[in-house]
XYZ file of C-alpha atoms in Angstrom:
126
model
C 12.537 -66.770 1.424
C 13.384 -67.636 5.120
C 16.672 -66.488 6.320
C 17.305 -64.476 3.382
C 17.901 -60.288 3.438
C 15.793 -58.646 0.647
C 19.188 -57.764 -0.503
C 20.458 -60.992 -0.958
C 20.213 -62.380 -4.572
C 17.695 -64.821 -5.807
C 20.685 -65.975 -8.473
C 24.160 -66.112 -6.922
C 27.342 -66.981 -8.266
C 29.020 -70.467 -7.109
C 30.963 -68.378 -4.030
C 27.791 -66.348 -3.006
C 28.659 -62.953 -5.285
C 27.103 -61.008 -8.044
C 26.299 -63.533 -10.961
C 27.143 -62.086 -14.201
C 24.894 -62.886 -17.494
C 28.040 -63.493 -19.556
C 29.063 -66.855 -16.644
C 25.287 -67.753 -16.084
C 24.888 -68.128 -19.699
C 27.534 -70.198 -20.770
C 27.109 -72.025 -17.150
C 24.060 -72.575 -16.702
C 21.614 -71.337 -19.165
C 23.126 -72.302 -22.502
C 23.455 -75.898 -21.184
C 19.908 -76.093 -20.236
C 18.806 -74.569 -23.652
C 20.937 -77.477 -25.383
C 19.660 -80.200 -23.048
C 15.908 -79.035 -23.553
C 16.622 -79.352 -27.428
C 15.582 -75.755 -27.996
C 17.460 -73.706 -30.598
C 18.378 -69.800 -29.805
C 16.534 -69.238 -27.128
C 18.093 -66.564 -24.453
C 16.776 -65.346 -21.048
C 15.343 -61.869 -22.742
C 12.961 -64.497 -24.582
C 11.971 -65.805 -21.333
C 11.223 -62.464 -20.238
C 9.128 -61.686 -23.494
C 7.534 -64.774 -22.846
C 6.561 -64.067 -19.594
C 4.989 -61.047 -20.234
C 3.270 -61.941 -23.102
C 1.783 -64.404 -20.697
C 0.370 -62.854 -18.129
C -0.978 -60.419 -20.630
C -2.562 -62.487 -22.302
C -3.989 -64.090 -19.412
C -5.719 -60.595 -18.516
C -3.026 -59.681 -16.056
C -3.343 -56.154 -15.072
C -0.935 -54.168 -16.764
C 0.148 -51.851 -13.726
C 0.688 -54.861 -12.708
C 2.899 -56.251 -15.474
C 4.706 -52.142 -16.016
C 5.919 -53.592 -12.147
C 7.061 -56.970 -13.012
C 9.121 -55.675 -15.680
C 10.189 -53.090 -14.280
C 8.907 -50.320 -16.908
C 8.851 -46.422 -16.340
C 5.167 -46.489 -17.173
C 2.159 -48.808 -17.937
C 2.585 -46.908 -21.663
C 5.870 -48.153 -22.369
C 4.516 -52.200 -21.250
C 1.825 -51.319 -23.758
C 3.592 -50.339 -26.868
C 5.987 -53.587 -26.501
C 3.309 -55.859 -26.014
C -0.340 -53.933 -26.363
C -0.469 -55.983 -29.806
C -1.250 -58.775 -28.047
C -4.540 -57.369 -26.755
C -5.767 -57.704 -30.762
C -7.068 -61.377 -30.353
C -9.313 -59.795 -27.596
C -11.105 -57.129 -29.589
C -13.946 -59.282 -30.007
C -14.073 -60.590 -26.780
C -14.627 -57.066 -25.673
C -17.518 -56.084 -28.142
C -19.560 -59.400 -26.937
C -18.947 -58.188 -23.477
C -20.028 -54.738 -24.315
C -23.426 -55.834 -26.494
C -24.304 -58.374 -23.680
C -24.124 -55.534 -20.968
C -26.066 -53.256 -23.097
C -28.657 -55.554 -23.450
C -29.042 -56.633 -19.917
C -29.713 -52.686 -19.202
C -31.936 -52.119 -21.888
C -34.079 -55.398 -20.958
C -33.606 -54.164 -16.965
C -35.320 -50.774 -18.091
C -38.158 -52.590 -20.174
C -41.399 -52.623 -18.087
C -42.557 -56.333 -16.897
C -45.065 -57.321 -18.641
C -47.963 -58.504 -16.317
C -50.311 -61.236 -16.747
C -53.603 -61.520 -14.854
C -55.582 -64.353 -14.438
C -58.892 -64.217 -15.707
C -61.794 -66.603 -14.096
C -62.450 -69.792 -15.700
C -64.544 -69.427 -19.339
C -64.023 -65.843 -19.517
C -61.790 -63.482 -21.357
C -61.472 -59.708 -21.698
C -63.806 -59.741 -24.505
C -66.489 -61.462 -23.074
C -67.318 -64.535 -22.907
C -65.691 -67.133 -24.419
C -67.020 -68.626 -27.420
């Protein structure tokens, strides 16, 4: 963001401070929730959510450990490695389609050759 320290917060209270949950809740975020028609939702949801999103979407989970902040990639995956279920099948077409690309990629080619006109490799044709 131009102009802005990496310091500086991304949500600020009204005077430019530290914005605490407890204020941006019943401020902000609770009203939002009730104007949206949504019913207990809070911003740890949204976080959930999140993840669980770009998970699903194949999102690197290094990548994810980061965004959330995690210790390690093992901790993202037992909170949300149950999504990955859905995918198990995904993964064994994957797997049977690359092991049959290398098994017909060792195969020999067959060869054809072109015999002259009327003949065959039995003699001549009947």
């Amino acid at each position: 963001m131009a102009g802005k320290a990496p310091s500086d917060f991304v949500f600020a209270a009204e005077k430019g401070g530290v914005l605490h949950l407890r204020n941006f809740r019943r401020k902000s975020f609770d009203p939002a929730v009730r104007a949206a028609g949504l019913d207990k939702l809070n911003p740890h949801a949204l976080r959930h959510t999140a993840a669980s999103l770009a998970i699903a979407s194949g999102a690197n989970v290094k990548v994810v450990q980061t965004m959330l902040g995690h210790q390690s990639a093992t901790m993202t995956l037992d909170l949300y490695g149950h999504l990955l279920n859905d995918q198990l099948d995904e993964v064994a077409d994957a797997m049977d389609a690359a092991r049959a690309a290398e098994a017909s990629a060792r195969r020999p080619a067959a060869t054809v050759a072109a015999l002259p006109t009327g003949r065959s490799v039995g003699g001549p044709v009947a």
